[in-house]
Amino acid sequence: MTLTILFAAGPARWPTYEPHLAAALAEAGIAARLVTEAAPEEVDYIVYAPGGTVQDFTPYTRCKAVLNLWAGVERIVGNPTLTQPLCRMVDPALTAGMVEWVTGHVLRHHLGMDRHIVNPDHVWAPEPPPLAAERPVAMLGLGELGRACAAMLVALGFPVRGWSRSPRVVDGIACHHGDAGLQAALTGAEIVVTLLPATPDTENLLDARRLGWLAPGAAIINPGRGTLIDDAALLAALDAGRIGHATLDVFRVEPLPADHPYWAHPRVTVTPHVAAETRPASASRMVAENIRRGEAGEPFLHRVDRDRGY
Ligand code: NAP
């Protein structure tokens, strides 16, 4: 049987994705009609991205799954018309990109690179950084991305404390979970990396009280979602020097508005949601694998739990 797969991830992505999806489906032995328009009742699977062409999933009565190209699902998980299974993207290339981005920014703060890169007065002030082993790092989120980043930081010698919703055991990391575990993960941490999803439970997680648990002058690195941070509390802590620097990749409003105080703040680095991109070749293989599973009656990979919101 030839499946109808609707690419509803936006016309801009179609020219890039079309050849990769076609190749991945062929490689998986799936006969498919890959289209950007179709009668809803004929569609077997939808490939989706936020801002894509389908908002009302009600007429897609035959659709067996909606396959999101993004790791984060906060912009689709609450759609009341979506009753089909929703799968999020776990792409090995996206994970590799996140590990590189997080490691680079952790090392920037750990080594104090800025002092030497921007030194207009040519100040000779040798202040060797401590070793990684002396710099506690908190990794909030121990999912696909948090675990991969933590593993790299552990390999570099950082003592890493991890935090997740449910109990987890991860080699080389002191794992904490739940409300009670957050204080243990954050207290005295000198660098915090936030790789949590945007859900009602994680909204404003880093507020004034919790920022106060960190070591004085700690660095915040947020490639997760903008909603994880209470912006006013972070700005106040940066102004007071209690937080030394914030490297922020994600924001409540994107693009970050031109007049947002983060742009001009001397202790903030803004990056424009570039920490980790879904890569079309490897993501297409993931989409094809989930379609293969759907057709074989096997459970989908990375299915989103609607109640948890991620
Ligand atoms: P994931 O595999 O679903 O992992 C999420 C982690 O967050 C899990 O460890 C989960 O705990 C934890 N968590 C969720 N809610 C929590 C809560 N209320 N309290 C404590 N821990 C909680 O997700 P992922 O693939 O690692 O991705 C993480 C996030 O990164 C995505 O949701 C997305 O927002 C962001 N992201 C950003 C970019 C970028 O370019 N900036 C790219 C990709 C992804 P459990 O282990 O107990 O489930």
mmCIF file of C-alpha atoms and ligand atoms in Angstrom:
data_model
loop_
_atom_site.group_PDB
_atom_site.id
_atom_site.type_symbol
_atom_site.label_atom_id
_atom_site.label_comp_id
_atom_site.label_asym_id
_atom_site.label_seq_id
_atom_site.Cartn_x
_atom_site.Cartn_y
_atom_site.Cartn_z
ATOM 1 C CA MET A 1 0.000 0.000 0.000
ATOM 2 C CA THR A 2 1.227 3.499 -0.794
ATOM 3 C CA LEU A 3 1.029 5.809 2.221
ATOM 4 C CA THR A 4 0.175 9.487 1.976
ATOM 5 C CA ILE A 5 2.541 11.583 4.063
ATOM 6 C CA LEU A 6 1.656 15.240 4.419
ATOM 7 C CA PHE A 7 4.589 17.590 4.920
ATOM 8 C CA ALA A 8 2.997 20.336 7.046
ATOM 9 C CA ALA A 9 6.211 21.789 8.449
ATOM 10 C CA GLY A 10 6.062 24.925 6.317
ATOM 11 C CA PRO A 11 6.898 25.638 2.676
ATOM 12 C CA ALA A 12 10.327 27.065 3.516
ATOM 13 C CA ARG A 13 11.544 23.675 4.808
ATOM 14 C CA TRP A 14 10.039 21.603 1.993
ATOM 15 C CA PRO A 15 12.823 21.947 -0.625
ATOM 16 C CA THR A 16 15.417 20.909 1.969
ATOM 17 C CA TYR A 17 13.445 18.072 3.518
ATOM 18 C CA GLU A 18 11.826 16.562 0.432
ATOM 19 C CA PRO A 19 14.915 14.718 -0.919
ATOM 20 C CA HIS A 20 15.994 13.553 2.560
ATOM 21 C CA LEU A 21 12.545 12.263 3.464
ATOM 22 C CA ALA A 22 12.171 10.533 0.105
ATOM 23 C CA ALA A 23 15.566 8.835 0.565
ATOM 24 C CA ALA A 24 14.873 7.821 4.165
ATOM 25 C CA LEU A 25 11.453 6.367 3.302
ATOM 26 C CA ALA A 26 12.929 4.431 0.379
ATOM 27 C CA GLU A 27 15.741 3.161 2.614
ATOM 28 C CA ALA A 28 13.138 1.977 5.141
ATOM 29 C CA GLY A 29 11.232 0.195 2.356
ATOM 30 C CA ILE A 30 8.153 2.418 2.728
ATOM 31 C CA ALA A 31 6.123 3.175 -0.394
ATOM 32 C CA ALA A 32 4.840 6.692 0.092
ATOM 33 C CA ARG A 33 3.380 9.697 -1.631
ATOM 34 C CA LEU A 34 5.110 12.680 -0.038
ATOM 35 C CA VAL A 35 2.956 15.779 -0.506
ATOM 36 C CA THR A 36 2.413 19.313 0.776
ATOM 37 C CA GLU A 37 -1.333 19.228 0.070
ATOM 38 C CA ALA A 38 -3.823 16.374 0.277
ATOM 39 C CA ALA A 39 -7.438 15.660 1.113
ATOM 40 C CA PRO A 40 -7.301 15.311 4.943
ATOM 41 C CA GLU A 41 -9.119 11.954 4.984
ATOM 42 C CA GLU A 42 -6.374 10.453 2.749
ATOM 43 C CA VAL A 43 -3.425 11.399 4.977
ATOM 44 C CA ASP A 44 -1.643 8.583 6.871
ATOM 45 C CA TYR A 45 1.052 10.620 8.672
ATOM 46 C CA ILE A 46 1.740 14.329 9.173
ATOM 47 C CA VAL A 47 5.265 15.730 9.388
ATOM 48 C CA TYR A 48 4.868 18.872 11.443
ATOM 49 C CA ALA A 49 6.699 21.922 12.785
ATOM 50 C CA PRO A 50 5.339 24.852 14.800
ATOM 51 C CA GLY A 51 3.885 27.502 12.517
ATOM 52 C CA GLY A 52 3.224 24.806 9.912
ATOM 53 C CA THR A 53 0.276 24.606 7.566
ATOM 54 C CA VAL A 54 -2.090 22.464 9.692
ATOM 55 C CA GLN A 55 -3.692 23.928 12.800
ATOM 56 C CA ASP A 56 -6.930 21.894 12.899
ATOM 57 C CA PHE A 57 -6.215 18.153 13.026
ATOM 58 C CA THR A 58 -9.902 17.130 13.276
ATOM 59 C CA PRO A 59 -10.404 16.226 9.591
ATOM 60 C CA TYR A 60 -7.302 13.972 9.516
ATOM 61 C CA THR A 61 -9.327 10.944 10.530
ATOM 62 C CA ARG A 62 -6.939 8.352 9.052
ATOM 63 C CA CYS A 63 -3.745 9.953 10.344
ATOM 64 C CA LYS A 64 -1.825 7.528 12.587
ATOM 65 C CA ALA A 65 0.689 10.010 14.007
ATOM 66 C CA VAL A 66 1.885 13.586 13.899
ATOM 67 C CA LEU A 67 5.682 13.624 13.698
ATOM 68 C CA ASN A 68 7.128 16.871 15.027
ATOM 69 C CA LEU A 69 10.455 18.037 13.586
ATOM 70 C CA TRP A 70 11.233 19.958 16.776
ATOM 71 C CA ALA A 71 12.363 18.510 20.112
ATOM 72 C CA GLY A 72 10.138 20.968 22.008
ATOM 73 C CA VAL A 73 6.384 20.468 21.657
ATOM 74 C CA GLU A 74 4.916 23.282 23.742
ATOM 75 C CA ARG A 75 3.380 24.901 20.670
ATOM 76 C CA ILE A 76 1.407 21.809 19.651
ATOM 77 C CA VAL A 77 0.875 19.648 22.739
ATOM 78 C CA GLY A 78 -2.102 21.684 23.956
ATOM 79 C CA ASN A 79 -3.877 21.805 20.571
ATOM 80 C CA PRO A 80 -7.360 20.471 21.456
ATOM 81 C CA THR A 81 -7.970 19.218 17.892
ATOM 82 C CA LEU A 82 -4.934 16.925 18.076
ATOM 83 C CA THR A 83 -6.123 13.467 19.126
ATOM 84 C CA GLN A 84 -3.584 11.496 17.077
ATOM 85 C CA PRO A 85 -0.332 10.286 18.714
ATOM 86 C CA LEU A 86 2.287 13.054 18.770
ATOM 87 C CA CYS A 87 5.995 12.225 18.505
ATOM 88 C CA ARG A 88 8.752 14.726 19.142
ATOM 89 C CA MET A 89 12.151 14.863 17.456
ATOM 90 C CA VAL A 90 15.136 13.119 18.937
ATOM 91 C CA ASP A 91 17.817 13.525 16.307
ATOM 92 C CA PRO A 92 21.383 12.363 16.974
ATOM 93 C CA ALA A 93 22.739 15.325 15.002
ATOM 94 C CA LEU A 94 20.625 17.778 17.003
ATOM 95 C CA THR A 95 21.953 16.177 20.184
ATOM 96 C CA ALA A 96 25.546 16.478 18.935
ATOM 97 C CA GLY A 97 24.949 20.148 18.162
ATOM 98 C CA MET A 98 23.564 20.788 21.635
ATOM 99 C CA VAL A 99 26.543 19.069 23.270
ATOM 100 C CA GLU A 100 28.921 21.298 21.294
ATOM 101 C CA TRP A 101 27.004 24.495 22.085
ATOM 102 C CA VAL A 102 26.644 23.756 25.803
ATOM 103 C CA THR A 103 30.259 22.631 26.175
ATOM 104 C CA GLY A 104 31.532 25.720 24.390
ATOM 105 C CA HIS A 105 29.543 28.097 26.579
ATOM 106 C CA VAL A 106 30.379 26.239 29.789
ATOM 107 C CA LEU A 107 34.080 26.423 28.937
ATOM 108 C CA ARG A 108 33.801 30.121 28.081
ATOM 109 C CA HIS A 109 32.582 30.863 31.603
ATOM 110 C CA HIS A 110 34.782 28.301 33.297
ATOM 111 C CA LEU A 111 37.985 29.602 31.680
ATOM 112 C CA GLY A 112 36.965 33.283 31.907
ATOM 113 C CA MET A 113 37.742 33.638 28.189
ATOM 114 C CA ASP A 114 36.057 37.040 27.871
ATOM 115 C CA ARG A 115 38.777 38.736 29.931
ATOM 116 C CA HIS A 116 41.368 37.884 27.305
ATOM 117 C CA ILE A 117 39.270 38.150 24.152
ATOM 118 C CA VAL A 118 38.143 41.714 24.932
ATOM 119 C CA ASN A 119 41.067 43.471 26.645
ATOM 120 C CA PRO A 120 41.281 46.953 25.102
ATOM 121 C CA ASP A 121 43.678 48.269 27.773
ATOM 122 C CA HIS A 122 46.057 45.310 27.328
ATOM 123 C CA VAL A 123 45.927 44.479 31.039
ATOM 124 C CA TRP A 124 48.390 41.748 32.071
ATOM 125 C CA ALA A 125 46.610 40.138 35.030
ATOM 126 C CA PRO A 126 47.337 36.430 35.308
ATOM 127 C CA GLU A 127 44.411 34.756 37.085
ATOM 128 C CA PRO A 128 44.511 31.088 36.141
ATOM 129 C CA PRO A 129 41.074 29.462 36.258
ATOM 130 C CA PRO A 130 40.383 26.581 38.625
ATOM 131 C CA LEU A 131 40.288 23.084 37.213
ATOM 132 C CA ALA A 132 36.951 21.754 35.987
ATOM 133 C CA ALA A 133 36.959 19.401 38.981
ATOM 134 C CA GLU A 134 36.630 22.465 41.218
ATOM 135 C CA ARG A 135 33.633 23.947 39.334
ATOM 136 C CA PRO A 136 30.253 22.392 40.243
ATOM 137 C CA VAL A 137 27.741 22.371 37.390
ATOM 138 C CA ALA A 138 23.966 21.833 37.687
ATOM 139 C CA MET A 139 22.224 20.239 34.716
ATOM 140 C CA LEU A 140 18.483 20.864 34.983
ATOM 141 C CA GLY A 141 16.864 18.218 32.788
ATOM 142 C CA LEU A 142 18.266 14.741 32.310
ATOM 143 C CA GLY A 143 16.482 13.862 29.091
ATOM 144 C CA GLU A 144 18.029 13.144 25.708
ATOM 145 C CA LEU A 145 19.888 16.450 25.609
ATOM 146 C CA GLY A 146 20.675 16.971 29.292
ATOM 147 C CA ARG A 147 22.211 13.503 29.640
ATOM 148 C CA ALA A 148 24.370 13.914 26.534
ATOM 149 C CA CYS A 149 25.638 17.336 27.658
ATOM 150 C CA ALA A 150 26.240 16.099 31.196
ATOM 151 C CA ALA A 151 28.270 13.151 29.889
ATOM 152 C CA MET A 152 30.581 15.513 27.997
ATOM 153 C CA LEU A 153 30.998 17.790 31.021
ATOM 154 C CA VAL A 154 31.766 14.787 33.240
ATOM 155 C CA ALA A 155 34.351 13.636 30.690
ATOM 156 C CA LEU A 156 35.989 17.076 31.005
ATOM 157 C CA GLY A 157 36.142 16.632 34.773
ATOM 158 C CA PHE A 158 33.273 18.833 35.999
ATOM 159 C CA PRO A 159 31.352 17.572 39.026
ATOM 160 C CA VAL A 160 27.806 17.509 37.615
ATOM 161 C CA ARG A 161 24.593 17.424 39.609
ATOM 162 C CA GLY A 162 21.542 16.516 37.528
ATOM 163 C CA TRP A 163 17.878 17.204 38.131
ATOM 164 C CA SER A 164 14.800 15.595 36.599
ATOM 165 C CA ARG A 165 11.102 15.116 37.367
ATOM 166 C CA SER A 166 11.348 11.381 38.046
ATOM 167 C CA PRO A 167 14.275 9.564 39.702
ATOM 168 C CA ARG A 168 17.089 8.798 37.293
ATOM 169 C CA VAL A 169 20.434 7.064 37.570
ATOM 170 C CA VAL A 170 23.079 8.490 35.246
ATOM 171 C CA ASP A 171 26.703 7.355 35.405
ATOM 172 C CA GLY A 172 29.084 9.907 36.859
ATOM 173 C CA ILE A 173 26.375 12.376 37.917
ATOM 174 C CA ALA A 174 24.811 13.105 41.296
ATOM 175 C CA CYS A 175 21.143 12.770 40.389
ATOM 176 C CA HIS A 176 18.333 14.635 42.149
ATOM 177 C CA HIS A 177 14.660 14.832 41.306
ATOM 178 C CA GLY A 178 11.418 16.522 42.139
ATOM 179 C CA ASP A 179 10.810 19.695 44.130
ATOM 180 C CA ALA A 180 12.890 18.432 47.048
ATOM 181 C CA GLY A 181 15.902 17.652 44.847
ATOM 182 C CA LEU A 182 16.132 21.044 43.176
ATOM 183 C CA GLN A 183 17.760 22.805 46.107
ATOM 184 C CA ALA A 184 20.419 20.101 46.384
ATOM 185 C CA ALA A 185 21.159 20.373 42.659
ATOM 186 C CA LEU A 186 21.416 24.168 42.677
ATOM 187 C CA THR A 187 23.048 24.983 46.003
ATOM 188 C CA GLY A 188 26.586 26.196 45.406
ATOM 189 C CA ALA A 189 26.501 25.438 41.664
ATOM 190 C CA GLU A 190 28.786 27.785 39.725
ATOM 191 C CA ILE A 191 27.316 27.028 36.308
ATOM 192 C CA VAL A 192 23.699 26.021 35.603
ATOM 193 C CA VAL A 193 22.517 24.581 32.293
ATOM 194 C CA THR A 194 18.756 24.413 31.741
ATOM 195 C CA LEU A 195 17.558 21.696 29.351
ATOM 196 C CA LEU A 196 13.951 21.358 30.454
ATOM 197 C CA PRO A 197 10.793 21.549 28.354
ATOM 198 C CA ALA A 198 8.357 24.463 28.595
ATOM 199 C CA THR A 199 5.442 23.147 30.660
ATOM 200 C CA PRO A 200 3.230 24.700 33.358
ATOM 201 C CA ASP A 201 5.441 22.971 35.966
ATOM 202 C CA THR A 202 8.697 24.461 34.669
ATOM 203 C CA GLU A 203 7.413 28.034 34.184
ATOM 204 C CA ASN A 204 9.624 30.535 36.067
ATOM 205 C CA LEU A 205 11.563 27.671 37.627
ATOM 206 C CA LEU A 206 14.628 29.868 38.086
ATOM 207 C CA ASP A 207 13.056 32.590 40.218
ATOM 208 C CA ALA A 208 14.641 34.936 42.784
ATOM 209 C CA ARG A 209 14.592 32.351 45.578
ATOM 210 C CA ARG A 210 16.202 29.587 43.530
ATOM 211 C CA LEU A 211 18.741 31.902 41.890
ATOM 212 C CA GLY A 212 19.730 32.732 45.460
ATOM 213 C CA TRP A 213 20.818 29.124 46.051
ATOM 214 C CA LEU A 214 23.594 29.364 43.445
ATOM 215 C CA ALA A 215 27.204 30.257 44.205
ATOM 216 C CA PRO A 216 27.824 34.035 44.103
ATOM 217 C CA GLY A 217 28.692 35.083 40.552
ATOM 218 C CA ALA A 218 27.328 31.870 38.999
ATOM 219 C CA ALA A 219 26.703 31.635 35.247
ATOM 220 C CA ILE A 220 23.324 30.595 33.786
ATOM 221 C CA ILE A 221 23.244 28.917 30.398
ATOM 222 C CA ASN A 222 19.731 28.473 29.005
ATOM 223 C CA PRO A 223 19.308 26.588 25.746
ATOM 224 C CA GLY A 224 16.002 25.061 26.990
ATOM 225 C CA ARG A 225 13.107 27.500 26.802
ATOM 226 C CA GLY A 226 12.610 31.146 27.732
ATOM 227 C CA THR A 227 9.780 30.356 30.140
ATOM 228 C CA LEU A 228 12.151 28.495 32.489
ATOM 229 C CA ILE A 229 13.501 31.795 33.822
ATOM 230 C CA ASP A 230 11.781 34.604 35.708
ATOM 231 C CA ASP A 231 13.270 37.381 33.566
ATOM 232 C CA ALA A 232 12.765 40.171 36.124
ATOM 233 C CA ALA A 233 14.418 38.086 38.855
ATOM 234 C CA LEU A 234 17.362 37.224 36.605
ATOM 235 C CA LEU A 235 17.876 40.858 35.577
ATOM 236 C CA ALA A 236 17.808 41.940 39.236
ATOM 237 C CA ALA A 237 20.349 39.233 40.165
ATOM 238 C CA LEU A 238 22.595 40.248 37.234
ATOM 239 C CA ASP A 239 22.354 43.934 38.171
ATOM 240 C CA ALA A 240 23.373 43.078 41.723
ATOM 241 C CA GLY A 241 26.242 40.858 40.498
ATOM 242 C CA ARG A 242 24.787 37.843 42.354
ATOM 243 C CA ILE A 243 24.654 36.141 38.968
ATOM 244 C CA GLY A 244 27.840 36.751 37.004
ATOM 245 C CA HIS A 245 26.552 36.089 33.498
ATOM 246 C CA ALA A 246 23.595 34.629 31.607
ATOM 247 C CA THR A 247 23.969 33.077 28.178
ATOM 248 C CA LEU A 248 20.466 32.834 26.772
ATOM 249 C CA ASP A 249 19.479 31.114 23.531
ATOM 250 C CA VAL A 250 15.703 31.032 24.008
ATOM 251 C CA PHE A 251 13.171 33.653 25.038
ATOM 252 C CA ARG A 252 9.489 34.106 25.826
ATOM 253 C CA VAL A 253 9.176 36.150 22.642
ATOM 254 C CA GLU A 254 11.345 35.266 19.634
ATOM 255 C CA PRO A 255 12.925 37.085 17.942
ATOM 256 C CA LEU A 256 13.885 38.844 21.173
ATOM 257 C CA PRO A 257 12.338 42.345 20.866
ATOM 258 C CA ALA A 258 14.853 45.078 20.025
ATOM 259 C CA ASP A 259 14.129 46.990 23.232
ATOM 260 C CA HIS A 260 14.445 43.985 25.556
ATOM 261 C CA PRO A 261 16.899 44.701 28.424
ATOM 262 C CA TYR A 262 18.755 41.452 27.741
ATOM 263 C CA TRP A 263 20.233 42.877 24.506
ATOM 264 C CA ALA A 264 22.096 45.707 26.217
ATOM 265 C CA HIS A 265 22.933 44.059 29.521
ATOM 266 C CA PRO A 266 26.707 43.743 29.977
ATOM 267 C CA ARG A 267 26.302 40.434 31.812
ATOM 268 C CA VAL A 268 24.045 38.804 29.194
ATOM 269 C CA THR A 269 24.935 37.015 25.976
ATOM 270 C CA VAL A 270 22.009 36.591 23.603
ATOM 271 C CA THR A 271 22.204 33.881 20.954
ATOM 272 C CA PRO A 272 19.297 33.658 18.478
ATOM 273 C CA HIS A 273 17.896 30.163 19.176
ATOM 274 C CA VAL A 274 20.822 28.441 17.511
ATOM 275 C CA ALA A 275 21.929 26.001 20.208
ATOM 276 C CA ALA A 276 20.810 22.938 18.270
ATOM 277 C CA GLU A 277 19.063 22.585 14.948
ATOM 278 C CA THR A 278 17.203 19.550 13.696
ATOM 279 C CA ARG A 279 19.295 18.263 10.773
ATOM 280 C CA PRO A 280 17.223 17.142 7.777
ATOM 281 C CA ALA A 281 19.160 13.967 6.877
ATOM 282 C CA SER A 282 19.181 12.347 10.320
ATOM 283 C CA ALA A 283 15.737 13.741 11.272
ATOM 284 C CA SER A 284 14.253 12.235 8.103
ATOM 285 C CA ARG A 285 15.595 8.833 9.114
ATOM 286 C CA MET A 286 13.868 9.266 12.487
ATOM 287 C CA VAL A 287 10.580 10.180 10.766
ATOM 288 C CA ALA A 288 10.879 7.147 8.477
ATOM 289 C CA GLU A 289 11.604 4.854 11.424
ATOM 290 C CA ASN A 290 8.469 6.024 13.220
ATOM 291 C CA ILE A 291 6.378 5.484 10.092
ATOM 292 C CA ARG A 292 7.868 1.990 9.758
ATOM 293 C CA ARG A 293 6.944 1.338 13.374
ATOM 294 C CA GLY A 294 3.423 2.651 12.859
ATOM 295 C CA GLU A 295 2.914 0.320 9.908
ATOM 296 C CA ALA A 296 4.433 -2.659 11.752
ATOM 297 C CA GLY A 297 2.200 -2.081 14.798
ATOM 298 C CA GLU A 298 5.235 -1.289 16.982
ATOM 299 C CA PRO A 299 5.190 1.515 19.556
ATOM 300 C CA PHE A 300 6.294 4.906 18.259
ATOM 301 C CA LEU A 301 9.607 6.327 19.427
ATOM 302 C CA HIS A 302 9.592 9.543 21.499
ATOM 303 C CA ARG A 303 5.838 9.715 21.883
ATOM 304 C CA VAL A 304 4.766 12.773 23.834
ATOM 305 C CA ASP A 305 2.832 12.308 27.064
ATOM 306 C CA ARG A 306 0.020 14.861 26.770
ATOM 307 C CA ASP A 307 -0.596 14.981 30.521
ATOM 308 C CA ARG A 308 3.054 15.722 31.340
ATOM 309 C CA GLY A 309 3.264 18.150 28.415
ATOM 310 C CA TYR A 310 6.557 16.787 27.036
HETATM 311 P P1 NAP B 1 13.443 15.270 27.147
HETATM 312 O O1 NAP B 1 14.223 14.085 26.669
HETATM 313 O O2 NAP B 1 11.949 15.200 27.117
HETATM 314 O O3 NAP B 1 13.950 15.589 28.625
HETATM 315 C C1 NAP B 1 13.338 16.538 29.423
HETATM 316 C C2 NAP B 1 13.957 16.466 30.807
HETATM 317 O O4 NAP B 1 13.331 17.488 31.606
HETATM 318 C C3 NAP B 1 13.699 15.133 31.509
HETATM 319 O O5 NAP B 1 14.819 14.755 32.276
HETATM 320 C C4 NAP B 1 12.520 15.461 32.420
HETATM 321 O O6 NAP B 1 12.416 14.668 33.576
HETATM 322 C C5 NAP B 1 12.854 16.877 32.807
HETATM 323 N N1 NAP B 1 11.669 17.582 33.314
HETATM 324 C C6 NAP B 1 10.527 17.874 32.657
HETATM 325 N N2 NAP B 1 9.657 18.489 33.473
HETATM 326 C C7 NAP B 1 10.269 18.571 34.671
HETATM 327 C C8 NAP B 1 9.887 19.075 35.939
HETATM 328 N N3 NAP B 1 8.675 19.631 36.145
HETATM 329 N N4 NAP B 1 10.759 18.991 36.965
HETATM 330 C C9 NAP B 1 11.975 18.418 36.787
HETATM 331 N N5 NAP B 1 12.406 17.910 35.607
HETATM 332 C C10 NAP B 1 11.552 17.988 34.570
HETATM 333 O O7 NAP B 1 13.830 16.573 26.317
HETATM 334 P P2 NAP B 1 15.187 16.882 25.527
HETATM 335 O O8 NAP B 1 15.194 16.222 24.214
HETATM 336 O O9 NAP B 1 16.338 16.640 26.443
HETATM 337 O O10 NAP B 1 15.015 18.450 25.280
HETATM 338 C C11 NAP B 1 14.895 19.366 26.356
HETATM 339 C C12 NAP B 1 14.421 20.708 25.847
HETATM 340 O O11 NAP B 1 15.471 21.360 25.115
HETATM 341 C C13 NAP B 1 13.285 20.653 24.829
HETATM 342 O O12 NAP B 1 12.038 20.501 25.471
HETATM 343 C C14 NAP B 1 13.402 21.998 24.150
HETATM 344 O O13 NAP B 1 12.621 22.932 24.855
HETATM 345 C C15 NAP B 1 14.885 22.364 24.308
HETATM 346 N N6 NAP B 1 15.589 22.425 23.010
HETATM 347 C C16 NAP B 1 16.184 23.597 22.642
HETATM 348 C C17 NAP B 1 16.874 23.671 21.446
HETATM 349 C C18 NAP B 1 17.585 24.941 21.033
HETATM 350 O O14 NAP B 1 18.077 25.047 19.922
HETATM 351 N N7 NAP B 1 17.696 25.921 21.902
HETATM 352 C C19 NAP B 1 16.950 22.549 20.608
HETATM 353 C C20 NAP B 1 16.332 21.383 21.014
HETATM 354 C C21 NAP B 1 15.658 21.317 22.224
HETATM 355 P P3 NAP B 1 12.187 13.064 33.466
HETATM 356 O O15 NAP B 1 13.546 12.527 33.088
HETATM 357 O O16 NAP B 1 11.783 12.672 34.837
HETATM 358 O O17 NAP B 1 11.143 12.858 32.415
#
